[in-house]
XYZ file of C-alpha atoms in Angstrom:
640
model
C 3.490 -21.499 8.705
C 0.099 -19.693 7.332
C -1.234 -20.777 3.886
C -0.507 -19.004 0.991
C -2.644 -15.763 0.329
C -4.273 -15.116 -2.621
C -5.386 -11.950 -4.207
C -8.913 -11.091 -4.422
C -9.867 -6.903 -6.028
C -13.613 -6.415 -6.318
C -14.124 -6.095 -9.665
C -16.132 -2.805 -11.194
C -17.315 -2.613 -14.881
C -17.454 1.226 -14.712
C -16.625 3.620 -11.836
C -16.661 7.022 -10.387
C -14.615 7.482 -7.637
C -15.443 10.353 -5.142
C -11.927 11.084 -4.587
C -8.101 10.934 -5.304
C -7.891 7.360 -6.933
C -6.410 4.361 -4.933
C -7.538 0.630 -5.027
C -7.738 -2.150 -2.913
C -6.621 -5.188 -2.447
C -7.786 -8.550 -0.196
C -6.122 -11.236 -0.337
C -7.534 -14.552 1.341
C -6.066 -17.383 3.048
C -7.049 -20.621 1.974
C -6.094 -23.324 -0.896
C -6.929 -21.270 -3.477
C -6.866 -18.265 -5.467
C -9.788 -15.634 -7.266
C -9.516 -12.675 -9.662
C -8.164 -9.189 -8.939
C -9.679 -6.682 -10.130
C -9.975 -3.002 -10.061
C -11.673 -1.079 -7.653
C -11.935 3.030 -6.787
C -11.169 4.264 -3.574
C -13.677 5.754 -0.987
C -16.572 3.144 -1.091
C -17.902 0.704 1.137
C -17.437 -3.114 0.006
C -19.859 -5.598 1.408
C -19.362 -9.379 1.807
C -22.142 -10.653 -0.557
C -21.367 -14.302 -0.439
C -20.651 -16.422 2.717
C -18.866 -19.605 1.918
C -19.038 -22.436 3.720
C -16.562 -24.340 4.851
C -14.191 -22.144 4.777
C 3.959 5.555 -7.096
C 6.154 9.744 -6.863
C 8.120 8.287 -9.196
C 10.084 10.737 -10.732
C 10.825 12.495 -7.331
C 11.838 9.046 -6.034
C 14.060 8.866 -9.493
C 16.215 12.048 -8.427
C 16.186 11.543 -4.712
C 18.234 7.830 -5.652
C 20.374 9.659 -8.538
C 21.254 12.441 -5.689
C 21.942 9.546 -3.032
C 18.942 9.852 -0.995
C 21.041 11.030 2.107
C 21.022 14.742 1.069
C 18.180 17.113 2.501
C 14.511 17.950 1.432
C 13.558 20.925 1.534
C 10.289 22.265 3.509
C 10.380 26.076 2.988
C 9.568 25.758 -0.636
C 10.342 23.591 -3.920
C 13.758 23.779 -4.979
C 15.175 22.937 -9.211
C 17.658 20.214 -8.620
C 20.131 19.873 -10.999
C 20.614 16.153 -11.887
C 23.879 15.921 -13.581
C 26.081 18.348 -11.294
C 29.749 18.957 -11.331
C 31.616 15.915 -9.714
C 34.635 14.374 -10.453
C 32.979 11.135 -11.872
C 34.099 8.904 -9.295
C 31.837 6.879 -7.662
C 30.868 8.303 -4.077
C 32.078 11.560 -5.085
C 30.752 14.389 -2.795
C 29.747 18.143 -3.013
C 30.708 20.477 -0.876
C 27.210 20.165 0.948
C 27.797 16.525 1.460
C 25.578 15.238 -1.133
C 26.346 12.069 -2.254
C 26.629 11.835 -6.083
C 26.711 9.206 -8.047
C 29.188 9.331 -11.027
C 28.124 10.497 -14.307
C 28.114 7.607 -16.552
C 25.969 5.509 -13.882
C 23.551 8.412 -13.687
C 23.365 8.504 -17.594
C 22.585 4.601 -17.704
C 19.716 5.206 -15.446
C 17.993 7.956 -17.484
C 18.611 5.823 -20.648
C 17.076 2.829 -19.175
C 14.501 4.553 -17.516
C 13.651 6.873 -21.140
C 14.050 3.319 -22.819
C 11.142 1.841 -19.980
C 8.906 4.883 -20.650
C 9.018 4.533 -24.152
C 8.141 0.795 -24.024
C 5.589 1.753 -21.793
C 4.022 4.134 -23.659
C 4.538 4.083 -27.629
C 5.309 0.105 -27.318
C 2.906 -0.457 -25.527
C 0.052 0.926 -27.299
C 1.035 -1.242 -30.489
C 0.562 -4.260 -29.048
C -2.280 -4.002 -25.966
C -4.451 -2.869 -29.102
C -3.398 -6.222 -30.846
C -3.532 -8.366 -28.074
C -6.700 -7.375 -27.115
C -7.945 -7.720 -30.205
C -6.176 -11.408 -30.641
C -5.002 -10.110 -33.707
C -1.763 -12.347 -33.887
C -1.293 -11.090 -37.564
C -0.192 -7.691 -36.078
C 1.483 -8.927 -33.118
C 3.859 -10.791 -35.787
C 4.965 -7.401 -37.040
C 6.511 -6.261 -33.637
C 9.721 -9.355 -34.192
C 12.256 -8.787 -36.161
C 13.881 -11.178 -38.948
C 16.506 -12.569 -36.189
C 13.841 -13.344 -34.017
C 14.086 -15.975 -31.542
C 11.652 -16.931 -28.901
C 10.456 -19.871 -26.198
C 7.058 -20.250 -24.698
C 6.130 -23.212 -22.067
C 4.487 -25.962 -22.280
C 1.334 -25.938 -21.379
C 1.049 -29.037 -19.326
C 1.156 -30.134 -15.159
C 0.293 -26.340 -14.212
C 0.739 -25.869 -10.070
C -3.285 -25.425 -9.543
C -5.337 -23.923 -6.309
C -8.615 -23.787 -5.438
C -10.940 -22.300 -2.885
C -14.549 -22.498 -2.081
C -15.495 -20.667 -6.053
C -12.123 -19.246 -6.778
C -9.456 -21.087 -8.548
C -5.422 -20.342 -9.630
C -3.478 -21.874 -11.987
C 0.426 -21.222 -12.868
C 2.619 -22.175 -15.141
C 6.253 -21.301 -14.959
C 10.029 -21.787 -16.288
C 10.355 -23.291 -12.335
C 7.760 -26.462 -12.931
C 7.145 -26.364 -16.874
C 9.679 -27.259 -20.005
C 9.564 -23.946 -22.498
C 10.004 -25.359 -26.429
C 11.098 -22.600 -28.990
C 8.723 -20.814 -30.904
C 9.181 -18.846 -34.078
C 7.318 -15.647 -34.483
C 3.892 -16.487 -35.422
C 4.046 -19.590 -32.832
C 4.975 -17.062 -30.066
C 1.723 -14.490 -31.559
C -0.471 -17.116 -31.521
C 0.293 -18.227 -28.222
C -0.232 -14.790 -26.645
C -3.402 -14.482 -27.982
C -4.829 -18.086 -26.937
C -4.308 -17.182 -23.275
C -7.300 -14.517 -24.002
C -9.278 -18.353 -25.689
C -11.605 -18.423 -21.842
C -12.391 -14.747 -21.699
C -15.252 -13.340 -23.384
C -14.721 -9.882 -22.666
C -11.416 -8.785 -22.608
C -10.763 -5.385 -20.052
C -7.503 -3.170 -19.403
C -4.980 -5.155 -20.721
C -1.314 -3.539 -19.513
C 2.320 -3.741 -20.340
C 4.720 -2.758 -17.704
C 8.449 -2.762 -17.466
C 9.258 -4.458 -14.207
C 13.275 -4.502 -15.196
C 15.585 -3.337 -17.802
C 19.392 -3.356 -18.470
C 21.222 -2.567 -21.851
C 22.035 -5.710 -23.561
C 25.680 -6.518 -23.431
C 26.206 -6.885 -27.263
C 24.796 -3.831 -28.432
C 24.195 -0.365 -27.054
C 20.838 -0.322 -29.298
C 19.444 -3.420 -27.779
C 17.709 -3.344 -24.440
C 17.135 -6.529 -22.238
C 13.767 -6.072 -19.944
C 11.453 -7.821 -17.942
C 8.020 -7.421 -19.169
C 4.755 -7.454 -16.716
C 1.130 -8.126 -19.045
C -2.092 -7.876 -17.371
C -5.797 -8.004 -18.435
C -8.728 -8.604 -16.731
C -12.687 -9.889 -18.068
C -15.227 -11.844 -17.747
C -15.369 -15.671 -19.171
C -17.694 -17.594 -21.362
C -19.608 -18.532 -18.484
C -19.926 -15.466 -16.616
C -17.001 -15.837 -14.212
C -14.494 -13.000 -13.314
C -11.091 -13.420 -14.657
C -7.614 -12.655 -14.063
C -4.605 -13.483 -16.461
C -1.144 -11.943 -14.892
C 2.564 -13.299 -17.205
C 5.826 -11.830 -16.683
C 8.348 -12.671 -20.083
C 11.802 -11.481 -21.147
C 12.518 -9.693 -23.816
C 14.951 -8.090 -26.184
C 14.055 -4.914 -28.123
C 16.562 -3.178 -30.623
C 15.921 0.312 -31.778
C 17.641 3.499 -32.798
C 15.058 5.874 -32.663
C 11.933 5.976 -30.415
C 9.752 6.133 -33.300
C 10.475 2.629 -34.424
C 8.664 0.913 -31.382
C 5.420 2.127 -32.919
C 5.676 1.022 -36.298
C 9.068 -1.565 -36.601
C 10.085 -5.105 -35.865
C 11.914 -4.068 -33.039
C 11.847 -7.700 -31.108
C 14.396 -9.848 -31.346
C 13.996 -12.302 -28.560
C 10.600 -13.147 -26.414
C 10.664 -15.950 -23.535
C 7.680 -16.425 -21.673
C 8.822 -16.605 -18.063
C 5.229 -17.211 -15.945
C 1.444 -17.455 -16.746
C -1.173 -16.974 -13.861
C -4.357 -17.619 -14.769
C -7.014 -16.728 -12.058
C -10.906 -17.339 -11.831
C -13.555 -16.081 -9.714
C -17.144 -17.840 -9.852
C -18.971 -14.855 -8.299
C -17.211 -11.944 -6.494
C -16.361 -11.670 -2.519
C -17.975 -8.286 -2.254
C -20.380 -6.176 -3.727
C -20.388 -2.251 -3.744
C -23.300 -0.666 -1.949
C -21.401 3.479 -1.983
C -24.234 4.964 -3.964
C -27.162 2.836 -2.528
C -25.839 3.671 1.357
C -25.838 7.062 0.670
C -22.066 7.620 1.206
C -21.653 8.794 -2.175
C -23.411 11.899 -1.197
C -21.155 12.783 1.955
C -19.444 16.189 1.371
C -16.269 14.940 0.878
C -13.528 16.647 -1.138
C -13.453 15.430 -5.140
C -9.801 15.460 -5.871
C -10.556 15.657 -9.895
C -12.681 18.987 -9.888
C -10.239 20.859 -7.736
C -8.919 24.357 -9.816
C -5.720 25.052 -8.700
C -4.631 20.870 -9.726
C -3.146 20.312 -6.204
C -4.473 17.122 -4.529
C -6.063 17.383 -1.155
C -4.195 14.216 0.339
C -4.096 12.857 3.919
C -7.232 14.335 5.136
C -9.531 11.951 6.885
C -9.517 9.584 9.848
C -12.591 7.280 10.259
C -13.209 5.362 13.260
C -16.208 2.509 12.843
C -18.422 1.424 16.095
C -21.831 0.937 17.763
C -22.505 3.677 19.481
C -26.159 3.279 20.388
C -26.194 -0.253 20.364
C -28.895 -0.879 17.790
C -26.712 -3.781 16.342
C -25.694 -1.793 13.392
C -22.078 -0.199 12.987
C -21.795 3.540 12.349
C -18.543 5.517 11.531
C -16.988 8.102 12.946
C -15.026 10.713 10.154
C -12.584 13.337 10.812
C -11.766 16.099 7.955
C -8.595 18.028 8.162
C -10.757 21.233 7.614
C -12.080 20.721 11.190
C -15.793 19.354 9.609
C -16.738 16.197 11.160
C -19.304 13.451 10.593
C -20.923 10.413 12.283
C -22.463 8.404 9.924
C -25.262 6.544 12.115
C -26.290 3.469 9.540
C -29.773 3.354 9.575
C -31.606 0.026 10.323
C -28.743 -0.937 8.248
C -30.001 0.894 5.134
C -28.161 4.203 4.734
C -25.998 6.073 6.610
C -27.157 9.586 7.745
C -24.760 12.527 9.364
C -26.244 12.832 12.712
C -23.174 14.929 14.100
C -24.740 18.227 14.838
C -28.434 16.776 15.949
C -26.514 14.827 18.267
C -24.094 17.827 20.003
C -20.669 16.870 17.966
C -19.403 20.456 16.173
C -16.586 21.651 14.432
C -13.745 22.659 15.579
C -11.387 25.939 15.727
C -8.412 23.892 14.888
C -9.018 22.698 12.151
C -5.531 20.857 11.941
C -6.117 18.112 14.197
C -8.487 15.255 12.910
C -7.994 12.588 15.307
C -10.988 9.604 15.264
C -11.722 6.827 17.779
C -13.822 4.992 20.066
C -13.064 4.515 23.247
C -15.372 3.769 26.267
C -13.107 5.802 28.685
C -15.819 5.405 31.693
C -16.586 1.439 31.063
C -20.626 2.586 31.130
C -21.033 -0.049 27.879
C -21.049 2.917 25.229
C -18.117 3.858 23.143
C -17.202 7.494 24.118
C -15.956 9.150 21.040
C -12.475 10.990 20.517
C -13.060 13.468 17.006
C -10.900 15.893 16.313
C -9.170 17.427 19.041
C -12.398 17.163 21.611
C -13.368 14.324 23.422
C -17.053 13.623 23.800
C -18.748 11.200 26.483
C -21.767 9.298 24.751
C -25.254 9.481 26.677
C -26.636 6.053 26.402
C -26.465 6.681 22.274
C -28.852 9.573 22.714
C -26.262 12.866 22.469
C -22.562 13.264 22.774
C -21.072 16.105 25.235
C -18.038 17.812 25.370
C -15.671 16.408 27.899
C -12.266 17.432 26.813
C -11.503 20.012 29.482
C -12.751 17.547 32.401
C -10.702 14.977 31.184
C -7.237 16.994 30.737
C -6.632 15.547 26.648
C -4.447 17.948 24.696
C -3.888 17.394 21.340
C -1.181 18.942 18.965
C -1.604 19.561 15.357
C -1.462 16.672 13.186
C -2.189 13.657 14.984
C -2.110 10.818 12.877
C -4.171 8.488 14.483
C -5.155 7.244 17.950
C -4.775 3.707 19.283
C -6.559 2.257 22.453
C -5.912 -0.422 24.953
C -5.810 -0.898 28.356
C -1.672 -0.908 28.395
C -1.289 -1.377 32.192
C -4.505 -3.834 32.588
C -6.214 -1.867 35.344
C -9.277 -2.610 33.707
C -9.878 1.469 31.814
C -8.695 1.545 28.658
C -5.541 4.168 27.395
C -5.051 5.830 24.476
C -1.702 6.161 22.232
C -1.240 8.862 20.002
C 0.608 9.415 16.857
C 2.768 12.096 15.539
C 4.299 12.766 12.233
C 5.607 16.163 12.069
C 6.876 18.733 15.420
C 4.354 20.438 17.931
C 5.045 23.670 17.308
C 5.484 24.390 14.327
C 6.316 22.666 10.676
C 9.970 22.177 10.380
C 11.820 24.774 8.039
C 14.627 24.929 5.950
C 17.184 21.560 5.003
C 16.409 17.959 6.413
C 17.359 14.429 5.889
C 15.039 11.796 4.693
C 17.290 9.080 4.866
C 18.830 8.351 8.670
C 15.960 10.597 9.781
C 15.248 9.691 13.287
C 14.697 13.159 14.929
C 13.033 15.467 12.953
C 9.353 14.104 13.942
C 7.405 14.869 16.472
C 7.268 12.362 19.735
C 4.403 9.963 20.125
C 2.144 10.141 23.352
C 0.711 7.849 25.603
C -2.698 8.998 27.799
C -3.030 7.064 30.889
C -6.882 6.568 32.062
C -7.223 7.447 35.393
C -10.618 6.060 35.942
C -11.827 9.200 37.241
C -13.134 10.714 33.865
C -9.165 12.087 33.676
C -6.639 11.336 31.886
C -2.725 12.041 31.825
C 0.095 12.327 30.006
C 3.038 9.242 30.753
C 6.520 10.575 30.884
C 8.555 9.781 28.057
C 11.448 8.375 29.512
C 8.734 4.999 29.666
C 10.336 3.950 26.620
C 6.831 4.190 24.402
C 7.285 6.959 21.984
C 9.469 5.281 19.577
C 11.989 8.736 18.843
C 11.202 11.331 16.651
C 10.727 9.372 13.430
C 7.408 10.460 11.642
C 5.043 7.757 12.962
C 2.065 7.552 10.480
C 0.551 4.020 11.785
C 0.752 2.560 15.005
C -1.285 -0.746 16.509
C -1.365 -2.686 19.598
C -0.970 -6.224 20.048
C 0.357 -9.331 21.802
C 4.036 -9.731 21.226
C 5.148 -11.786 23.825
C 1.840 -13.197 25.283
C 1.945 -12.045 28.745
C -0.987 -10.151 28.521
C 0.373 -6.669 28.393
C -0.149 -5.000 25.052
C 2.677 -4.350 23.432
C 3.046 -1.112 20.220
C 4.295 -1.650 16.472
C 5.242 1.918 15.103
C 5.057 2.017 11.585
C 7.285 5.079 10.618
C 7.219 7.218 7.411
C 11.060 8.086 7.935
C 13.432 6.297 10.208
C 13.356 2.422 10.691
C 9.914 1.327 12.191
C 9.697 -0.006 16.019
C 8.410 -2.729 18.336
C 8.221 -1.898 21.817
C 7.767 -4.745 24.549
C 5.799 -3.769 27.009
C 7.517 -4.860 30.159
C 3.879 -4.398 32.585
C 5.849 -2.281 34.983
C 4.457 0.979 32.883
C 7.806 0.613 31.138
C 8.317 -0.406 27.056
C 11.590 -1.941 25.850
C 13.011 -1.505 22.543
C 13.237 -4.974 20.816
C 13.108 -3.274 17.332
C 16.439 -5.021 16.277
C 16.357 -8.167 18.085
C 12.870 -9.138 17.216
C 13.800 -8.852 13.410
C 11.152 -5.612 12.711
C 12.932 -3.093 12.040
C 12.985 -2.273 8.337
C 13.564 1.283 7.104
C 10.604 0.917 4.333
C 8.671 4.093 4.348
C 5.739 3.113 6.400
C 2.239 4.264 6.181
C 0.207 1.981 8.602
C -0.142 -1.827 10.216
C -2.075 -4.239 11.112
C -1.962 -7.649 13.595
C -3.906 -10.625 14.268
C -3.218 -14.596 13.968
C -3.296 -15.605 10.539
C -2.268 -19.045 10.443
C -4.080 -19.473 14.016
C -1.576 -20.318 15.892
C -1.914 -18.196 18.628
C 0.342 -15.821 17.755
C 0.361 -12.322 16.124
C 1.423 -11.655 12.686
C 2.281 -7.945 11.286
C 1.610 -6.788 8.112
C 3.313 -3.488 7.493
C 2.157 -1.108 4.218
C 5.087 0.602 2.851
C 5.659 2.714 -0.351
C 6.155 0.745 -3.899
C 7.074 1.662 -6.868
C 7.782 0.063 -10.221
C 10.026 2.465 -11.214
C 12.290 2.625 -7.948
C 12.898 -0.952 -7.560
C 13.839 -0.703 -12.004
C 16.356 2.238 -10.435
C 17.512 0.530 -7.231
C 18.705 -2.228 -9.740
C 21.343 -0.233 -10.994
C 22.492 0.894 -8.497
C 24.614 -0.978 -4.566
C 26.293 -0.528 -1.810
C 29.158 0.988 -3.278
C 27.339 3.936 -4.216
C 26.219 5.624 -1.004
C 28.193 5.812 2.830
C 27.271 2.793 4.815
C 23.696 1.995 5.455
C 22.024 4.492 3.253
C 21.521 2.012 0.218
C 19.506 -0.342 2.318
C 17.088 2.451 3.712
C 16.866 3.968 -0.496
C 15.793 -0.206 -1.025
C 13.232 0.343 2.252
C 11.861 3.426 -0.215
C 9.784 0.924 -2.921
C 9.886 -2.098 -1.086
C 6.636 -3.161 -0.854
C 4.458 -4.607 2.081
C 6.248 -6.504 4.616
C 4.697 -9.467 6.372
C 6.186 -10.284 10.030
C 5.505 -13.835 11.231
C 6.604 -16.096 14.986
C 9.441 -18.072 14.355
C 10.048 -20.595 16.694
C 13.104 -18.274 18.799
C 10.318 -15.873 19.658
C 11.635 -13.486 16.721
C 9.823 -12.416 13.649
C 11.045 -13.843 10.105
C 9.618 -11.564 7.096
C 7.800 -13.667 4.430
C 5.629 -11.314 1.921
C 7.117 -12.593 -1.128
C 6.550 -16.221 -0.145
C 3.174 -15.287 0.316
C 2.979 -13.396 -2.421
C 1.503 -10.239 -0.566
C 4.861 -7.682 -1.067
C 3.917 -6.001 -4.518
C 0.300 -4.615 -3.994
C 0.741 -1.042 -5.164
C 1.604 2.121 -2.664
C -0.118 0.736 0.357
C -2.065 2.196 2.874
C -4.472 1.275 6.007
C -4.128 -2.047 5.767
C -6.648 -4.500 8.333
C -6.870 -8.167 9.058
C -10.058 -9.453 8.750
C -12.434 -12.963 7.862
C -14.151 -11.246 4.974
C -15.377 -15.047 3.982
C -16.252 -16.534 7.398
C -13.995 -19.242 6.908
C -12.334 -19.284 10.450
C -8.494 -17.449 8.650
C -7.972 -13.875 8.681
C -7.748 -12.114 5.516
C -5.577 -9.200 4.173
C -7.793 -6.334 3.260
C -5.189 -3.605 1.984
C -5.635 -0.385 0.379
C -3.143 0.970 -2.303
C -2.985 3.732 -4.631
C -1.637 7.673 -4.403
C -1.969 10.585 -6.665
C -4.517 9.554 -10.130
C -4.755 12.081 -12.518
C -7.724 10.575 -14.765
C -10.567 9.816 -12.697
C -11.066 7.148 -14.942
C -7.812 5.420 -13.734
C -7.843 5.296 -10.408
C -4.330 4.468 -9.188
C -3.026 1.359 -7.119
């Protein structure tokens, strides 16, 4: 078994991001733990310190009151009607096969999910400003008269440490709790804040909620409290608790102004510490800051420019410093050639790379297709062959490539071993044309396009593999894909990671044939998939998958309301697979994968994306690096 990760975010006092918000987040192997912290997304992170030694919510909300199994529509948006005429009985259907849940389920959702945005919001507000300001006077006013409460001792906390970064945890699992009366419980909150000198973005989320049996005013919820700073000596700091509570209110109003608490137990306290940070933010200094890149916030029409660039990262003229390769969805493209490893500059057009007539297809990679010792570069739909690093020329109609519209992404290895590498590539959506009218997005293994698989002839040609080899996976949206070792026999074998239908392994059998072993090797998990990423991170010679899925807060709050017995068979564990986080494959000793994110604490990260496997601290373990975050509408507050 791999150590336990810890979570590492680079922390930023005050940002611009160039784009649609997201953030990051690296979590490293090892004995110990460090801070997380915020950062924006679009900027380039540098490792600044070698150690030794080494969200959608609300659309989510309807598609789960509406069953998930109906249609979505892609010919245009479409007013759903939330509380339609059923008979009230659970499973009851429409006569378009919707399933529906019954009326007084649906009404306990809004409720609890009105009752989680008010806490969230007016609640909230009341006591992040006390709490920050360990004011424990004020945070007395928020419990009323009946108000009972039990906080834990604070001794034998479960401690890790790591190089500069150190975790400590107390819980209800290890540590006695001891009741507290109001003021105890105030002052208690605020003396977690007693090592921080600066106090930043404090939080209050609802992570659960459920009406209290007793009372139809009283709510029971599980309450998530964040803040972040810096400590008396400089350090970064993390402080993460998760308590349950019992609010009672009649009106809305009275969670800014009354004693609306009338029980508070304080469940877990993580307390995190960072001596100096892991990386250090060079965007601006670089010069990719000034790359002509969409900015999300200063669009006029308010509709987000998502999914738009693929980047691809190599040496192309071997000068010992990485460049990157970047792909826009408007058919401009870039290579970034980093200068004496100073600042990148766009030397696309100097060097015979232009843009393209279609501009819908933005593939990006690097793939020495003639073995010649420099990487030949696939951008857009054109493949160029590099001249020793001196100019790139246009080779796509020699070499017999055809892209369709949309690729997702582009994969390389040498599948059959013959010694030139191959290239797999990714399709979300149909060829021809975007799909129209009514279609599932539960069960949804068809309405994709089909993967493809280029063999390398060696000749400077390449072509297209039947099909019926078993490696496209079905029809099923593929947004990530990766190669890697499953069954160590040399042959690469593919991980699909699928945005609808269940994701896939296929073995390669090194015949030119790939079995489906998406069931039997314990994979395949209908979770919404954006992207994956292998390597050995407990070293054991064997490869681990990390999978980044869709999460929400807000879904998993819904999903707890509702089971089985609500939908036909099946569909209520792919509406789980909607928010459930990043999944984490590892060897068990049968040969079969066993999931274990939540035992490494690397499932709730935000709405993941692009997620890679690398030693960010040159300790000899492979680190998570994992990017989260979707639509931000304050550039301010990036989200993730």
């Amino acid at each position: 078994m791999y150590p336990l990760f810890t979570t590492v975010k680079q922390y930023t006092a005050s940002f611009e991001p160039l784009q649609q918000g997201a953030g990051l987040a690296v979590f490293s192997i090892g004995r110990g733990s460090c801070v997380q912290l915020p950062t924006p997304f679009n900027r380039l992170l540098l490792c600044s310190m070698p150690i030794s030694n080494q969200v959608v919510t609300i659309v989510l909300a309807v598609l789960l009151l509406c069953g998930g199994c109906g249609t979505r529509q892609t010919s245009g948006p479409e007013a759903i009607d939330v509380t339609p005429e059923s008979t009230g009985e659970p499973g009851a259907q429409n006569s378009d096969t919707k399933v529906i849940l019954d009326r007084v389920k649906q009404q306990h959702i809004w409720d609890a999910e009105h009752t989680s945005f008010e806490l969230e919001n007016r609640f909230a507000t009341r006591f992040v400003d006390a709490w920050k300001a360990r004011d424990a006077t004020r945070l007395e006013t928020l419990f009323a008269a009946s108000f009972t409460g039990s906080a834990l001792v604070r001794d034998h906390p479960q401690t890790r440490s790591h190089s500069v970064l150190s975790e400590t945890v107390w819980s209800q699992d290890n540590n006695a709790s001891q009741a507290v009366t109001g003021p105890q419980l105030a002052s208690q909150l605020v003396a977690w804040f007693d090592e921080f000198q600066q106090i930043q973005q404090p939080k209050l989320r609802v992570l659960s909620i459920d009406r209290a049996a007793d009372s139809k005013e009283s709510w029971q919820a599980r309450l998530l409290l964040t803040a972040y700073g810096v400590g008396k000596s400089g350090e970064q700091l993390k402080l993460q608790s998760e308590h349950d509570v019992t609010c009672r209110f009649q009106e809305d109003q009275e969670l800014e102004k009354g004693a609306v608490i009338t029980r508070w137990s304080i469940a877990q306290v993580l307390e995190c510490a960072s001596q100096q940070t892991l990386m250090e933010e060079v965007t601006k200094e670089t010069g990719l800051a000034d790359i002509d890149l969409v900015d999300n916030w200063s669009l006029t029409n308010g509709v987000p420019e998502d999914y738009r660039y693929q980047m691809a990262v190599a040496d192309y003229d071997q000068d010992g410093w990485l460049d990157i390769a970047l792909s826009c969805f408007d058919g401009k493209f870039f290579l970034l050639k980093f200068v004496e490893g100073q600042r990148f500059q766009d030397v696309a057009a100097s060097l015979g790379i232009r843009t393209t007539a279609d501009p819908r297809t933005y593939v990006a990679g690097w793939i020495d297709y003639d073995n010649d010792g420099f990487a030949d570069l696939l951008l857009g739909n054109r493949l160029y062959h590099n001249e020793a690093g001196k100019r790139f020329v246009d080779v796509t109609a020699a070499s017999g490539l055809r892209f369709h519209r949309q690729a997702m992404g582009c994969q390389i290895a040498d599948y059959d071993c013959d010694g030139y590498l191959d290239l797999y590539v990714q399709y979300q959506r149909g060829f021809e044309s975007l799909h129209q009218g009514e279609q599932q997005w539960v069960g949804d293994n068809q309405s994709g396009a089909e993967n493809q698989l280029w063999h390398n002839e060696g000749n400077g040609r390449f072509r297209l593999v039947s099909a019926s080899r078993g490696y496209s996976g079905g029809r099923r949206h593929t947004l990530g894909a990766c190669w890697f070792f499953f069954d160590q026999d040399h042959y690469p074998d593919l991980y699909l990671a699928n945005d609808f239908g269940n994701n896939v392994l296929l073995r390669n059998r090194g015949d030119g044939t790939f079995e489906d072993l998406s069931e039997t090797s314990g994979t395949s998990d209908f979770a919404t998939s954006m992207a994956v990423a292998a390597g050995d991170l407990n070293n054991d010679g064997q490869s681990e998958l990390y999978v980044a899925n869709m999460y929400s807060k807000m879904g998993r709050r819904i999903i707890a309301h509702v089971s089985e017995e609500d939908y036909p068979p099946g569909i209520f564990q792919q509406i789980q697979g909607s928010c459930a986080g990043n999944r984490l494959y590892s060897h068990r000793a049968d040969g079969a994968y066993q999931e274990s994110s939540d035992e490494a604490g690397v499932n709730a990260v935000g709405w993941a994306y692009a997620p890679a496997m690398v030693d960010l601290d040159s300790d000899g373990w492979l680190d998570l690096y994992a990017t989260t975050g979707f639509i931000s509408f304050d550039r301010r507050k990036p989200d993730g």
